[in-house]
Short mmCIF file of C-alpha atoms in Angstrom, two decimals:
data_model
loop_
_atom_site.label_atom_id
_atom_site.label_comp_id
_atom_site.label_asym_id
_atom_site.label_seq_id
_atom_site.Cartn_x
_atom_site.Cartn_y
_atom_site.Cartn_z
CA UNK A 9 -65.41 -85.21 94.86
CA UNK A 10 -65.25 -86.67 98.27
CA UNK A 11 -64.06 -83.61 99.55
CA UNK A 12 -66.30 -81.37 98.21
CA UNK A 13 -68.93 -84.11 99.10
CA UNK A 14 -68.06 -83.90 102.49
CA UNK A 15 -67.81 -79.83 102.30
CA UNK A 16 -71.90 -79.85 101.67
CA UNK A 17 -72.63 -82.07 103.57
CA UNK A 18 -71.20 -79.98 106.67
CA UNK A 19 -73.12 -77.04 105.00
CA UNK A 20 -70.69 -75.42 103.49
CA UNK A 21 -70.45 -72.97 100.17
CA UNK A 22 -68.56 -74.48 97.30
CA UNK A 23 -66.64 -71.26 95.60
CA UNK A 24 -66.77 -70.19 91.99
CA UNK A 25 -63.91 -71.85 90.67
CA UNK A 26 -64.53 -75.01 92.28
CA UNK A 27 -67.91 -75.28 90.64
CA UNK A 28 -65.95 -74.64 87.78
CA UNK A 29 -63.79 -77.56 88.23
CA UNK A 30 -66.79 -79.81 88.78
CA UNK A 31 -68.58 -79.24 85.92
CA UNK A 32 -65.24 -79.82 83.64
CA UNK A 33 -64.00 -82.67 85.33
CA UNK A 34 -67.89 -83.84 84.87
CA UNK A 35 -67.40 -83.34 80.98
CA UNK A 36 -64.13 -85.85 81.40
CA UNK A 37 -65.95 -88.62 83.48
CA UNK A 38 -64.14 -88.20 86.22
CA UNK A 39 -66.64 -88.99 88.71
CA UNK A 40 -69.10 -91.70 88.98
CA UNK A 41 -72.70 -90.97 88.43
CA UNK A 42 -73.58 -91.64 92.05
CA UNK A 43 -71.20 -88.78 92.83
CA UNK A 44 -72.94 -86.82 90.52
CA UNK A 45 -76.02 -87.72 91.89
CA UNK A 46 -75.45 -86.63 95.30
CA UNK A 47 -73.68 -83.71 94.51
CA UNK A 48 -76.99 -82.42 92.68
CA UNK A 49 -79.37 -84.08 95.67
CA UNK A 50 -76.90 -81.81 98.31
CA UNK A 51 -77.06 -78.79 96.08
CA UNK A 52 -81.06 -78.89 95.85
CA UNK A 53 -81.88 -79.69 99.48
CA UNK A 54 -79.72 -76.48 100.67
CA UNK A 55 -80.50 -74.16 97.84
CA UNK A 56 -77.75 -73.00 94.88
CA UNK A 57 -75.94 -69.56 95.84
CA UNK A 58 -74.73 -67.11 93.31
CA UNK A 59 -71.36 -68.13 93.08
CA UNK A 60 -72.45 -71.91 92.96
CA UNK A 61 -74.70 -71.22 89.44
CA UNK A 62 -71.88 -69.17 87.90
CA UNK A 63 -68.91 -71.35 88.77
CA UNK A 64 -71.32 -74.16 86.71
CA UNK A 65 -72.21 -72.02 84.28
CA UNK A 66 -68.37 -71.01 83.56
CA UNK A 67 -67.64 -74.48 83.30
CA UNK A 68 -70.74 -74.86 80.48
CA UNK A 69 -69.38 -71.94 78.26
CA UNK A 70 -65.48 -73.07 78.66
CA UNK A 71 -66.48 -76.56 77.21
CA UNK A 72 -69.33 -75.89 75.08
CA UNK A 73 -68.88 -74.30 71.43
CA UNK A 74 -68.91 -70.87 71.54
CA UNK A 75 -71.04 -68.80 69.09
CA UNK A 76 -69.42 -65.74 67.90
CA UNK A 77 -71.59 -63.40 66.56
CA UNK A 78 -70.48 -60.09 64.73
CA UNK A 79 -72.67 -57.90 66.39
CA UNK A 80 -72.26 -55.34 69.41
CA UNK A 81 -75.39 -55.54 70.79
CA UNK A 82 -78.58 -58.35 70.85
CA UNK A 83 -80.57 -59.53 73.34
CA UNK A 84 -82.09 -62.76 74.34
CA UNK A 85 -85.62 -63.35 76.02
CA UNK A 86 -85.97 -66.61 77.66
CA UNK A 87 -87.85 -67.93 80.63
CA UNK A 88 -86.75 -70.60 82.88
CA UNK A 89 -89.22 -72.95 82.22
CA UNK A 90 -91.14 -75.61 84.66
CA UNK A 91 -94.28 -73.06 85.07
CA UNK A 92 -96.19 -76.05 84.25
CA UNK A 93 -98.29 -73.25 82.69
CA UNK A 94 -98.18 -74.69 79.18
CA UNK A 95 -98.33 -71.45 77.59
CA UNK A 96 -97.85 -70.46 74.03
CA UNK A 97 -94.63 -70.00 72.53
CA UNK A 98 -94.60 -66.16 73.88
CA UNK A 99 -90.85 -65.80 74.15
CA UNK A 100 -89.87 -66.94 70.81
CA UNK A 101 -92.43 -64.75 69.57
CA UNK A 102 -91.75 -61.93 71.16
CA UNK A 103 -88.38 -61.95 69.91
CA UNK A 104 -89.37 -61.87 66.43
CA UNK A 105 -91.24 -58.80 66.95
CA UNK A 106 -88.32 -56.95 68.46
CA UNK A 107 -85.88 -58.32 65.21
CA UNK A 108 -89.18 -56.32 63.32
CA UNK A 109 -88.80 -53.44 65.17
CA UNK A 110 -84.95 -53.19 63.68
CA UNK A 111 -82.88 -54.83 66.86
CA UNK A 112 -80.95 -57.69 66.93
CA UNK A 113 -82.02 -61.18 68.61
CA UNK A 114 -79.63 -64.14 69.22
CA UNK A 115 -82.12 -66.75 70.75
CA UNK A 116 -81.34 -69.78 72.58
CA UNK A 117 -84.01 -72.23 73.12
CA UNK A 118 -84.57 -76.23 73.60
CA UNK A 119 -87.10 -78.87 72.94
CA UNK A 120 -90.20 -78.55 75.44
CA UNK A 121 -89.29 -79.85 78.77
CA UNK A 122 -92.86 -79.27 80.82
CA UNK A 123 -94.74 -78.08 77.88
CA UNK A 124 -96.05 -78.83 74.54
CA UNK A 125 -93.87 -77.32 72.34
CA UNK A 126 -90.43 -75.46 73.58
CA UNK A 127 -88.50 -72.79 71.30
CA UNK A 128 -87.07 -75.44 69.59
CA UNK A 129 -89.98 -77.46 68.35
CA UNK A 130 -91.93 -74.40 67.08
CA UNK A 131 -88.81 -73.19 64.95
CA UNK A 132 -88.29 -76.67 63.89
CA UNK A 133 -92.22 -76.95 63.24
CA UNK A 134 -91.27 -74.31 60.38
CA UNK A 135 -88.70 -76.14 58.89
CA UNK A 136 -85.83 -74.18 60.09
CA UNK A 137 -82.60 -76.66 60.31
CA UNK A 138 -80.20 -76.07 63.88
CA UNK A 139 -76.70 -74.77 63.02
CA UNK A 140 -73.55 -74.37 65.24
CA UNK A 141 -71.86 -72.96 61.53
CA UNK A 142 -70.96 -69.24 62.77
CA UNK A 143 -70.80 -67.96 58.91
CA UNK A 144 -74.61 -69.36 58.84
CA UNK A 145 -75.68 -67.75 62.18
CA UNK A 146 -73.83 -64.60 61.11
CA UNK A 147 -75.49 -64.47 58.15
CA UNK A 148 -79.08 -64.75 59.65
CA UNK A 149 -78.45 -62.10 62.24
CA UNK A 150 -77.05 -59.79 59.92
CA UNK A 151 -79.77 -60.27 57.17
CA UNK A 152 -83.13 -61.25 58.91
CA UNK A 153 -81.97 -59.38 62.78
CA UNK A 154 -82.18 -62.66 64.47
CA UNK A 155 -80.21 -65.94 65.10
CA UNK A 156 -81.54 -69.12 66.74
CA UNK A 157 -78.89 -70.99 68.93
CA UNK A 158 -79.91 -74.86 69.87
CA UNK A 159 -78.90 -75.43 73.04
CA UNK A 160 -77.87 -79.26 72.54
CA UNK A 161 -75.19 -78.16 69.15
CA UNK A 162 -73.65 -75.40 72.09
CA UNK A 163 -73.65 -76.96 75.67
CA UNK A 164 -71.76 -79.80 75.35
CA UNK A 165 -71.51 -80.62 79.41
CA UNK A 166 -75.68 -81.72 79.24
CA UNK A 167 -75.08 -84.71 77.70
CA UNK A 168 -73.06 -85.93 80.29
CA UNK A 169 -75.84 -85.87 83.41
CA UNK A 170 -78.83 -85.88 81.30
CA UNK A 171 -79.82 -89.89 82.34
CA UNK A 172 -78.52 -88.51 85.88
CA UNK A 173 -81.00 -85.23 85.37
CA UNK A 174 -83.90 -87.96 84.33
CA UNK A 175 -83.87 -90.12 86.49
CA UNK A 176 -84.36 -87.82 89.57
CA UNK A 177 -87.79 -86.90 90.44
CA UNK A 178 -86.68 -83.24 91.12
CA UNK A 179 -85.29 -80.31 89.43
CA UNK A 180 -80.85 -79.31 89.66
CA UNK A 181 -79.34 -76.41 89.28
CA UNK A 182 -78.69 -77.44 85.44
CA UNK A 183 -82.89 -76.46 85.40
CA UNK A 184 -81.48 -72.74 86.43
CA UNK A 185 -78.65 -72.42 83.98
CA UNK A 186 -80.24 -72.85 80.13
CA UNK A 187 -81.19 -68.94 80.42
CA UNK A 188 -77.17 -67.96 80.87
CA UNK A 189 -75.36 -70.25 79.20
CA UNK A 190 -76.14 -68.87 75.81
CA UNK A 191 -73.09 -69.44 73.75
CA UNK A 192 -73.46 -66.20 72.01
CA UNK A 193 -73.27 -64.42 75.49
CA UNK A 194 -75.64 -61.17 74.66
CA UNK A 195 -75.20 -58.04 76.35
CA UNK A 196 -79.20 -57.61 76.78
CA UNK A 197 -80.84 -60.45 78.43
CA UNK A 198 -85.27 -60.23 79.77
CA UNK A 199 -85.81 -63.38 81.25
CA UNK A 200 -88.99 -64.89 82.54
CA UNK A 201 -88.93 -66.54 86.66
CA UNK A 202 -91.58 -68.59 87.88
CA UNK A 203 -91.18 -66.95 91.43
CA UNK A 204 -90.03 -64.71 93.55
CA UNK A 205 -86.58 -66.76 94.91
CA UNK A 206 -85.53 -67.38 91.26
CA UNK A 207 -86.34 -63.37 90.84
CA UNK A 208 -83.69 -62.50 93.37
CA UNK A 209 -81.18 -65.15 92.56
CA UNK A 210 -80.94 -64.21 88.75
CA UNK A 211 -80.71 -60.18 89.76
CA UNK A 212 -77.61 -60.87 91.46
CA UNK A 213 -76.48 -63.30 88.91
CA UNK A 214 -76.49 -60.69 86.67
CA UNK A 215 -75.05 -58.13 88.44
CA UNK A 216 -71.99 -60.23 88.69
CA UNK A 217 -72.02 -60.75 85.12
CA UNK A 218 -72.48 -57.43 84.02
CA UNK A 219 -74.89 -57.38 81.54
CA UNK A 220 -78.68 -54.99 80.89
CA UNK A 221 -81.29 -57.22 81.72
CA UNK A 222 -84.90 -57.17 82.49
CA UNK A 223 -86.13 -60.15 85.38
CA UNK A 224 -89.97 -60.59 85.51
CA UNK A 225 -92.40 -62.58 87.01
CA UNK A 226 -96.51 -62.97 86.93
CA UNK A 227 -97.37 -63.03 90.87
CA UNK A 228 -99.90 -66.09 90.16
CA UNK A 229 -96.82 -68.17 88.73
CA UNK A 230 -96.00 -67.35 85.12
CA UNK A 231 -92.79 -67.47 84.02
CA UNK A 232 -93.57 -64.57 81.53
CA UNK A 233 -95.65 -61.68 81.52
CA UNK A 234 -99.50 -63.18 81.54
CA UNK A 235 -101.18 -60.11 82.00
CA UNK A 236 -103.49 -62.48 84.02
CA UNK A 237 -102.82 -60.23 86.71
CA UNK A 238 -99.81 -58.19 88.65
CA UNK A 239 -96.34 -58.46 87.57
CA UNK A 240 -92.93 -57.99 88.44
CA UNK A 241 -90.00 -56.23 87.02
CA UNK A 242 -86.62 -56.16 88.36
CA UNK A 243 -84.28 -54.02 86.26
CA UNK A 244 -80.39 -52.69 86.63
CA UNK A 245 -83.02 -49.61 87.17
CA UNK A 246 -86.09 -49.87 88.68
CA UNK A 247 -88.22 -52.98 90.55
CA UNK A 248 -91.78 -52.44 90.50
CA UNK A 249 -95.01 -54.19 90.27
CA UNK A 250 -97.20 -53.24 87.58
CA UNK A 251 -101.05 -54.23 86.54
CA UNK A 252 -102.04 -55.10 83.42
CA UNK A 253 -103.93 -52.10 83.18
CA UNK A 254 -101.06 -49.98 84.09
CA UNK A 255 -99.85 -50.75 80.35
CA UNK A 256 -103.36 -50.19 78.28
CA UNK A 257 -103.92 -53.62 78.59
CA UNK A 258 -107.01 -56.08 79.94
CA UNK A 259 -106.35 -58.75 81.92
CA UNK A 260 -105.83 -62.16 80.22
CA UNK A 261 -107.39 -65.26 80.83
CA UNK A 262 -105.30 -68.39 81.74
CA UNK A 263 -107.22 -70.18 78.91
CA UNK A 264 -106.14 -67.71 76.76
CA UNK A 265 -102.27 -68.57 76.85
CA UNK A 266 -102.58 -72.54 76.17
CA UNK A 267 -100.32 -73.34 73.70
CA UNK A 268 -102.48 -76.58 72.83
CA UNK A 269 -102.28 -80.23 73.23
CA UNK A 270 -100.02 -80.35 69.90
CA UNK A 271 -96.97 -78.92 68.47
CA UNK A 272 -99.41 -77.61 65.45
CA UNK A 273 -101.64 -75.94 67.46
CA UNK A 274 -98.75 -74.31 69.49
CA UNK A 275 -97.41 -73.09 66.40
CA UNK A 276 -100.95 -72.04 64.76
CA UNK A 277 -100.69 -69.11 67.63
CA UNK A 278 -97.18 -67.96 66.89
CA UNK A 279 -98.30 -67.75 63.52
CA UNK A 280 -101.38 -65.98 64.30
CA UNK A 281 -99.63 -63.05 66.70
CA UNK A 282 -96.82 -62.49 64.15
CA UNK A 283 -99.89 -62.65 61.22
CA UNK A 284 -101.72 -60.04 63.28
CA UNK A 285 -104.85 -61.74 63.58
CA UNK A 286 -104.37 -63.76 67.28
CA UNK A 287 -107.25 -63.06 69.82
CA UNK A 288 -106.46 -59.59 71.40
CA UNK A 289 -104.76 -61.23 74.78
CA UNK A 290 -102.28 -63.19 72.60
CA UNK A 291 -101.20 -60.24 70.66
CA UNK A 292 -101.04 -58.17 74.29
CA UNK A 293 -98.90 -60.59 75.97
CA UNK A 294 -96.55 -60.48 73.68
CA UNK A 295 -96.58 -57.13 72.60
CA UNK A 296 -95.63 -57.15 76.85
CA UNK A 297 -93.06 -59.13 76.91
CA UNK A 298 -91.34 -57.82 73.82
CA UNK A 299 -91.77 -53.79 74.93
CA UNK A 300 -89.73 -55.03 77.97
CA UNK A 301 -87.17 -56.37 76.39
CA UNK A 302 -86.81 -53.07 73.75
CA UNK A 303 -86.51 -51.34 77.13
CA UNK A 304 -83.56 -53.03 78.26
CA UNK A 305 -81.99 -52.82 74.73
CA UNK A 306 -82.80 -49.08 75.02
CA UNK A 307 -81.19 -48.94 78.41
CA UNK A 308 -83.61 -47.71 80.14
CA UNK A 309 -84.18 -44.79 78.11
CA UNK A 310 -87.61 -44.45 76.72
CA UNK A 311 -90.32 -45.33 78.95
CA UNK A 312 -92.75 -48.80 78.81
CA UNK A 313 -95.73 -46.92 76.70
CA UNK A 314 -92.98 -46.31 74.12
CA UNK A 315 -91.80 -49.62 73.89
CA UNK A 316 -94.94 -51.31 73.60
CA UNK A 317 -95.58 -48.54 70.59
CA UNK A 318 -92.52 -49.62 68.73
CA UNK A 319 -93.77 -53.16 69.67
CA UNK A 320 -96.76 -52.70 68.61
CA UNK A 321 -95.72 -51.55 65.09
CA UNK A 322 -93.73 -54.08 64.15
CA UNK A 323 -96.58 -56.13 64.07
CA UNK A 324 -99.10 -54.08 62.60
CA UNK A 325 -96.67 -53.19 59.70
CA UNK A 326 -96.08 -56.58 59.07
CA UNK A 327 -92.67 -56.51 59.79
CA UNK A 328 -92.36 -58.98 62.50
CA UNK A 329 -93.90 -61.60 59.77
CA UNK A 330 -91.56 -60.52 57.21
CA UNK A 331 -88.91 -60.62 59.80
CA UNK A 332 -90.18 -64.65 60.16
CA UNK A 333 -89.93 -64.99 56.50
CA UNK A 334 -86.34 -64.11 55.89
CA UNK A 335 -85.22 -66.11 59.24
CA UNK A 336 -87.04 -69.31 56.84
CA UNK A 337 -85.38 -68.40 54.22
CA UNK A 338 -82.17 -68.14 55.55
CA UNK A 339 -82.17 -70.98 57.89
CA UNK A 340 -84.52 -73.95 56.29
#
């Protein structure tokens, strides 16, 4: 650790594999927590490169419990988090109404780090009990469309720097890898970035892994699509910035996304939206967000107004909901 120490320090990059090595030899206690510590300070202050974040996240997936799911293709839609935006559950949603719509969904999700209620707490909120049991995960992607992978049962390297990630009054590059380490590892991926940088980084993350995905980004700071104004989307395909209006949509109000000051009232609005009766921005934003992510399961193939259709009627059918009801009943 020295060495590699002393690598940074003369501004150099560390390569995949020894990232790799790191993050194992972290998971053995091989280095002392003031290592640690300045090997995430050195990281931060100069920026994480490509190879850097996969080398780590190689490490996470090699000693975490993998999550083998009998299924050729699923997507996840996560955001990165730290938007400070504290915005209604609108990823977790969203992926319910694409498991309505008839694809399949293997979500990974945590408690609430900078918000009221993370993916975790509003599918705990309903009584649903965590599982690493791969029969039991099987069984609710193969009956309801959709799994739900807690990231504490999978990624077993977090519990090693988590008083380390505490105790520092700024974010690692452990903040940048919960949206590709899950343990399922899904072909599809449409993750949410709170800027621009993160935008870039993650497109040629992905490229190196391989996998469809869908990056976007709200230009006023959303790590989602807000329709509270223009948006990004960066595809294997196409990058453009599109308008709220661009979609049939009207353009949100920031009060309109607040997930609450509680857990309840957090999950109140994911009931609502999947219900069908949320106030008309709710139901937008995530009809958004999940007619993006149909696109990348699609490939590309059928165009945004399409997506948001299918969207759309998974909700008004009732589908989504019922979609909801059989992930409870499978998983409580």
């Amino acid at each position: 650790m020295k060495e590699i120490l002393a690598k940074l320090l003369n501004h150099e990059e560390l390569s995949r594999e020894e990232m790799k090595t790191i993050l194992i030899g972290i998971t053995h206690s091989e280095y002392p927590n003031e290592q640690i510590t300045a090997l995430l300070t050195c990281l931060q202050m100069r920026g994480v490169t490509v190879d850097e974040l996969l080398g780590f996240r190689d490490g996470i997936l090699e000693t975490g419990v993998p999550a083998i799911l009998q299924s050729d293709r699923y997507i996840d839609v996560v955001g990165t988090g730290g938007d400070r935006k504290n915005t209604f559950n609108i990823s977790t949603t969203a992926c319910f109404v694409i498991a309505g719509a008839g694809y399949k969904v293997a979500k990974h999700g945590n408690y609430a780090a900078t918000s009221v209620s993370g993916a975790s707490n509003v599918i705990q909120h309903h009584g649903i009990r965590f599982t690493d049991d791969i029969d039991r995960l099987n069984r609710s992607l193969n009956e309801a469309g959709i799994v739900y992978l807690h990231a504490q049962l999978f990624a077993k390297a977090m519990k090693f720097v988590g008083p380390i990630r505490k105790a520092l009054p700024f974010p690692t590059i452990f903040n940048l890898l919960g949206p590709i380490v899950n343990p399922s590892r899904p072909q599809c991926q449409l993750l949410g970035v709170a800027n621009l940088d993160q935008m870039r980084l993650y497109n040629s993350v992905y490229q190196k892994i391989g996998i469809d995905y869908g990056i976007v980004n709200s230009i006023d700071g959303y790590d989602e699509i807000s329709l509270t104004g223009d948006f990004k989307v960066t595809t294997k395909d196409y990058e453009r910035i599109f308008k709220p209006q661009d979609l049939g949509f009207d353009i949100a109000k920031p009060e309109e996304l607040v997930g609450g000051a509680t857990e309840e009232e957090a999950a109140q609005i994911f009931d609502a939206v999947l219900e069908n009766r949320a106030l008309p921005a709710q139901k937008n934003i995530v009809l958004a967000n999940a007619a993006f992510g149909i696109q990348v399961l699609e490939k590309g193939k059928k165009d945004i107004e399409e997506c948001i259709a299918i969207a759309r009627e998974s909700i008004d059918s009732g589908s989504a909901l019922n979609t909801f009801k059989k992930f409870v009943e499978l998983n409580s």
